[in-house]
């Protein structure tokens, strides 16, 4: 199973930008996604990207502010976040899709997960 490790989280101010990285232990010939979970809330879809990066998808709440990308040569996926809001405060998880019976925005579609990176946005 592929191991995923997120990095790049931290404490930032509203309006700041941040880039999260997700490094994979091996090749990732599949769709990858970002999810986030705020305290007391369910994990929610943020973005997904197909293998060659040509197809991306975003949750409505982050469209225009978040950009997902990947560098397959380095087995790394990125999430560029701009205009951060306090509502973006959450633990961000990267994941590798392994179940094609579920849609890309469904957490059940993903069978490899990172440990999460905390992003805290102060107002």
PDB file of C-alpha atoms in Angstrom:
ATOM      1  CA  UNK A   1       0.000   0.000   0.000  1.00  0.00           C
ATOM      2  CA  UNK A   2       1.217   3.486  -0.853  1.00  0.00           C
ATOM      3  CA  UNK A   3       2.236   5.642   2.107  1.00  0.00           C
ATOM      4  CA  UNK A   4       1.208   9.317   1.982  1.00  0.00           C
ATOM      5  CA  UNK A   5       2.721  12.113   4.055  1.00  0.00           C
ATOM      6  CA  UNK A   6       1.350  15.663   4.151  1.00  0.00           C
ATOM      7  CA  UNK A   7       3.415  18.723   4.986  1.00  0.00           C
ATOM      8  CA  UNK A   8       3.142  22.482   4.806  1.00  0.00           C
ATOM      9  CA  UNK A   9       0.435  23.145   7.360  1.00  0.00           C
ATOM     10  CA  UNK A  10       0.665  25.762  10.065  1.00  0.00           C
ATOM     11  CA  UNK A  11      -0.820  28.819  11.741  1.00  0.00           C
ATOM     12  CA  UNK A  12      -1.575  31.641   9.331  1.00  0.00           C
ATOM     13  CA  UNK A  13      -3.624  34.812   9.238  1.00  0.00           C
ATOM     14  CA  UNK A  14      -6.771  35.380   7.249  1.00  0.00           C
ATOM     15  CA  UNK A  15      -5.893  36.423   3.722  1.00  0.00           C
ATOM     16  CA  UNK A  16      -2.577  34.569   3.693  1.00  0.00           C
ATOM     17  CA  UNK A  17      -1.591  31.831   1.271  1.00  0.00           C
ATOM     18  CA  UNK A  18      -0.274  28.356   1.969  1.00  0.00           C
ATOM     19  CA  UNK A  19       0.882  25.339  -0.005  1.00  0.00           C
ATOM     20  CA  UNK A  20       0.330  21.834   1.234  1.00  0.00           C
ATOM     21  CA  UNK A  21       2.335  18.927  -0.131  1.00  0.00           C
ATOM     22  CA  UNK A  22       1.561  15.227  -0.184  1.00  0.00           C
ATOM     23  CA  UNK A  23       4.508  12.932  -0.786  1.00  0.00           C
ATOM     24  CA  UNK A  24       3.849   9.341  -1.810  1.00  0.00           C
ATOM     25  CA  UNK A  25       6.153   6.433  -1.093  1.00  0.00           C
ATOM     26  CA  UNK A  26       5.622   4.978  -4.547  1.00  0.00           C
ATOM     27  CA  UNK A  27       4.127   5.633  -7.900  1.00  0.00           C
ATOM     28  CA  UNK A  28       0.519   6.767  -7.815  1.00  0.00           C
ATOM     29  CA  UNK A  29      -1.205   5.714 -11.019  1.00  0.00           C
ATOM     30  CA  UNK A  30      -4.584   6.952  -9.887  1.00  0.00           C
ATOM     31  CA  UNK A  31      -6.736   9.895  -9.002  1.00  0.00           C
ATOM     32  CA  UNK A  32      -5.635  11.699  -5.854  1.00  0.00           C
ATOM     33  CA  UNK A  33      -7.671  13.919  -3.611  1.00  0.00           C
ATOM     34  CA  UNK A  34      -7.615  16.358  -0.739  1.00  0.00           C
ATOM     35  CA  UNK A  35     -10.108  16.268   2.080  1.00  0.00           C
ATOM     36  CA  UNK A  36     -10.378  18.291   5.264  1.00  0.00           C
ATOM     37  CA  UNK A  37     -11.955  17.829   8.652  1.00  0.00           C
ATOM     38  CA  UNK A  38     -12.730  20.603  11.106  1.00  0.00           C
ATOM     39  CA  UNK A  39     -13.266  19.896  14.804  1.00  0.00           C
ATOM     40  CA  UNK A  40     -16.702  18.427  15.397  1.00  0.00           C
ATOM     41  CA  UNK A  41     -17.432  18.115  11.692  1.00  0.00           C
ATOM     42  CA  UNK A  42     -17.336  15.325   9.168  1.00  0.00           C
ATOM     43  CA  UNK A  43     -14.511  14.937   6.701  1.00  0.00           C
ATOM     44  CA  UNK A  44     -15.322  16.826   3.517  1.00  0.00           C
ATOM     45  CA  UNK A  45     -14.049  16.767  -0.028  1.00  0.00           C
ATOM     46  CA  UNK A  46     -11.802  19.618  -1.103  1.00  0.00           C
ATOM     47  CA  UNK A  47     -10.285  18.750  -4.477  1.00  0.00           C
ATOM     48  CA  UNK A  48      -9.218  15.909  -6.728  1.00  0.00           C
ATOM     49  CA  UNK A  49      -6.871  15.505  -9.663  1.00  0.00           C
ATOM     50  CA  UNK A  50      -6.428  12.752 -12.218  1.00  0.00           C
ATOM     51  CA  UNK A  51      -3.098  11.101 -12.986  1.00  0.00           C
ATOM     52  CA  UNK A  52      -1.892  13.463 -15.718  1.00  0.00           C
ATOM     53  CA  UNK A  53      -3.282  16.543 -14.007  1.00  0.00           C
ATOM     54  CA  UNK A  54      -5.613  17.413 -16.860  1.00  0.00           C
ATOM     55  CA  UNK A  55      -8.822  16.922 -14.883  1.00  0.00           C
ATOM     56  CA  UNK A  56      -9.390  18.638 -11.557  1.00  0.00           C
ATOM     57  CA  UNK A  57     -12.449  19.038  -9.403  1.00  0.00           C
ATOM     58  CA  UNK A  58     -13.166  21.300  -6.445  1.00  0.00           C
ATOM     59  CA  UNK A  59     -15.727  21.698  -3.724  1.00  0.00           C
ATOM     60  CA  UNK A  60     -17.855  24.816  -4.210  1.00  0.00           C
ATOM     61  CA  UNK A  61     -16.541  26.278  -0.967  1.00  0.00           C
ATOM     62  CA  UNK A  62     -12.976  26.430  -2.270  1.00  0.00           C
ATOM     63  CA  UNK A  63     -13.365  27.139  -5.987  1.00  0.00           C
ATOM     64  CA  UNK A  64     -11.267  30.066  -7.078  1.00  0.00           C
ATOM     65  CA  UNK A  65      -9.055  29.957  -3.974  1.00  0.00           C
ATOM     66  CA  UNK A  66      -7.628  26.418  -3.990  1.00  0.00           C
ATOM     67  CA  UNK A  67      -5.535  24.870  -6.754  1.00  0.00           C
ATOM     68  CA  UNK A  68      -4.570  21.206  -6.846  1.00  0.00           C
ATOM     69  CA  UNK A  69      -1.604  19.993  -8.868  1.00  0.00           C
ATOM     70  CA  UNK A  70       0.793  17.059  -8.950  1.00  0.00           C
ATOM     71  CA  UNK A  71       4.325  16.202  -9.991  1.00  0.00           C
ATOM     72  CA  UNK A  72       4.348  12.518 -10.839  1.00  0.00           C
ATOM     73  CA  UNK A  73       8.114  12.440 -11.315  1.00  0.00           C
ATOM     74  CA  UNK A  74       8.391  13.318  -7.624  1.00  0.00           C
ATOM     75  CA  UNK A  75       5.295  11.364  -6.576  1.00  0.00           C
ATOM     76  CA  UNK A  76       3.956  14.510  -4.948  1.00  0.00           C
ATOM     77  CA  UNK A  77       0.624  16.296  -4.988  1.00  0.00           C
ATOM     78  CA  UNK A  78       0.118  19.901  -3.958  1.00  0.00           C
ATOM     79  CA  UNK A  79      -2.703  22.098  -2.742  1.00  0.00           C
ATOM     80  CA  UNK A  80      -2.138  25.820  -3.180  1.00  0.00           C
ATOM     81  CA  UNK A  81      -4.462  27.796  -0.951  1.00  0.00           C
ATOM     82  CA  UNK A  82      -4.961  31.524  -1.244  1.00  0.00           C
ATOM     83  CA  UNK A  83      -7.140  34.067   0.554  1.00  0.00           C
ATOM     84  CA  UNK A  84      -7.377  31.824   3.586  1.00  0.00           C
ATOM     85  CA  UNK A  85     -10.412  32.243   5.818  1.00  0.00           C
ATOM     86  CA  UNK A  86     -10.973  31.179   9.423  1.00  0.00           C
ATOM     87  CA  UNK A  87     -13.513  28.696   8.027  1.00  0.00           C
ATOM     88  CA  UNK A  88     -10.644  26.909   6.274  1.00  0.00           C
ATOM     89  CA  UNK A  89      -9.257  25.850   9.646  1.00  0.00           C
ATOM     90  CA  UNK A  90      -9.101  22.052   9.584  1.00  0.00           C
ATOM     91  CA  UNK A  91      -6.875  19.045   9.311  1.00  0.00           C
ATOM     92  CA  UNK A  92      -6.131  18.457   5.657  1.00  0.00           C
ATOM     93  CA  UNK A  93      -5.716  14.923   4.366  1.00  0.00           C
ATOM     94  CA  UNK A  94      -4.433  13.667   1.053  1.00  0.00           C
ATOM     95  CA  UNK A  95      -5.645  10.391  -0.352  1.00  0.00           C
ATOM     96  CA  UNK A  96      -5.193   7.999  -3.245  1.00  0.00           C
ATOM     97  CA  UNK A  97      -8.269   6.651  -4.973  1.00  0.00           C
ATOM     98  CA  UNK A  98      -8.528   2.891  -5.098  1.00  0.00           C
ATOM     99  CA  UNK A  99     -12.237   2.152  -5.502  1.00  0.00           C
ATOM    100  CA  UNK A 100     -13.763   3.100  -8.823  1.00  0.00           C
ATOM    101  CA  UNK A 101     -17.307   2.367  -7.667  1.00  0.00           C
ATOM    102  CA  UNK A 102     -17.417   5.701  -5.863  1.00  0.00           C
ATOM    103  CA  UNK A 103     -17.280   9.262  -7.138  1.00  0.00           C
ATOM    104  CA  UNK A 104     -14.077  11.258  -6.764  1.00  0.00           C
ATOM    105  CA  UNK A 105     -15.634  13.490  -4.107  1.00  0.00           C
ATOM    106  CA  UNK A 106     -16.589  10.538  -1.914  1.00  0.00           C
ATOM    107  CA  UNK A 107     -14.094   9.614   0.812  1.00  0.00           C
ATOM    108  CA  UNK A 108     -15.103   5.969   0.407  1.00  0.00           C
ATOM    109  CA  UNK A 109     -13.391   5.961  -2.991  1.00  0.00           C
ATOM    110  CA  UNK A 110      -9.962   6.395  -1.398  1.00  0.00           C
ATOM    111  CA  UNK A 111      -8.087   3.573   0.281  1.00  0.00           C
ATOM    112  CA  UNK A 112      -4.764   5.221   1.123  1.00  0.00           C
ATOM    113  CA  UNK A 113      -4.652   8.240   3.417  1.00  0.00           C
ATOM    114  CA  UNK A 114      -2.028  10.485   4.919  1.00  0.00           C
ATOM    115  CA  UNK A 115      -1.870  11.352   8.594  1.00  0.00           C
ATOM    116  CA  UNK A 116      -3.124  14.890   8.037  1.00  0.00           C
ATOM    117  CA  UNK A 117      -1.694  18.401   8.206  1.00  0.00           C
ATOM    118  CA  UNK A 118      -3.200  21.015  10.496  1.00  0.00           C
ATOM    119  CA  UNK A 119      -4.078  24.391   9.018  1.00  0.00           C
ATOM    120  CA  UNK A 120      -5.216  27.056  11.446  1.00  0.00           C
ATOM    121  CA  UNK A 121      -6.363  30.435  10.174  1.00  0.00           C
ATOM    122  CA  UNK A 122      -6.612  33.302  12.628  1.00  0.00           C
ATOM    123  CA  UNK A 123      -8.840  36.295  11.988  1.00  0.00           C
TER     124      UNK A 123
END
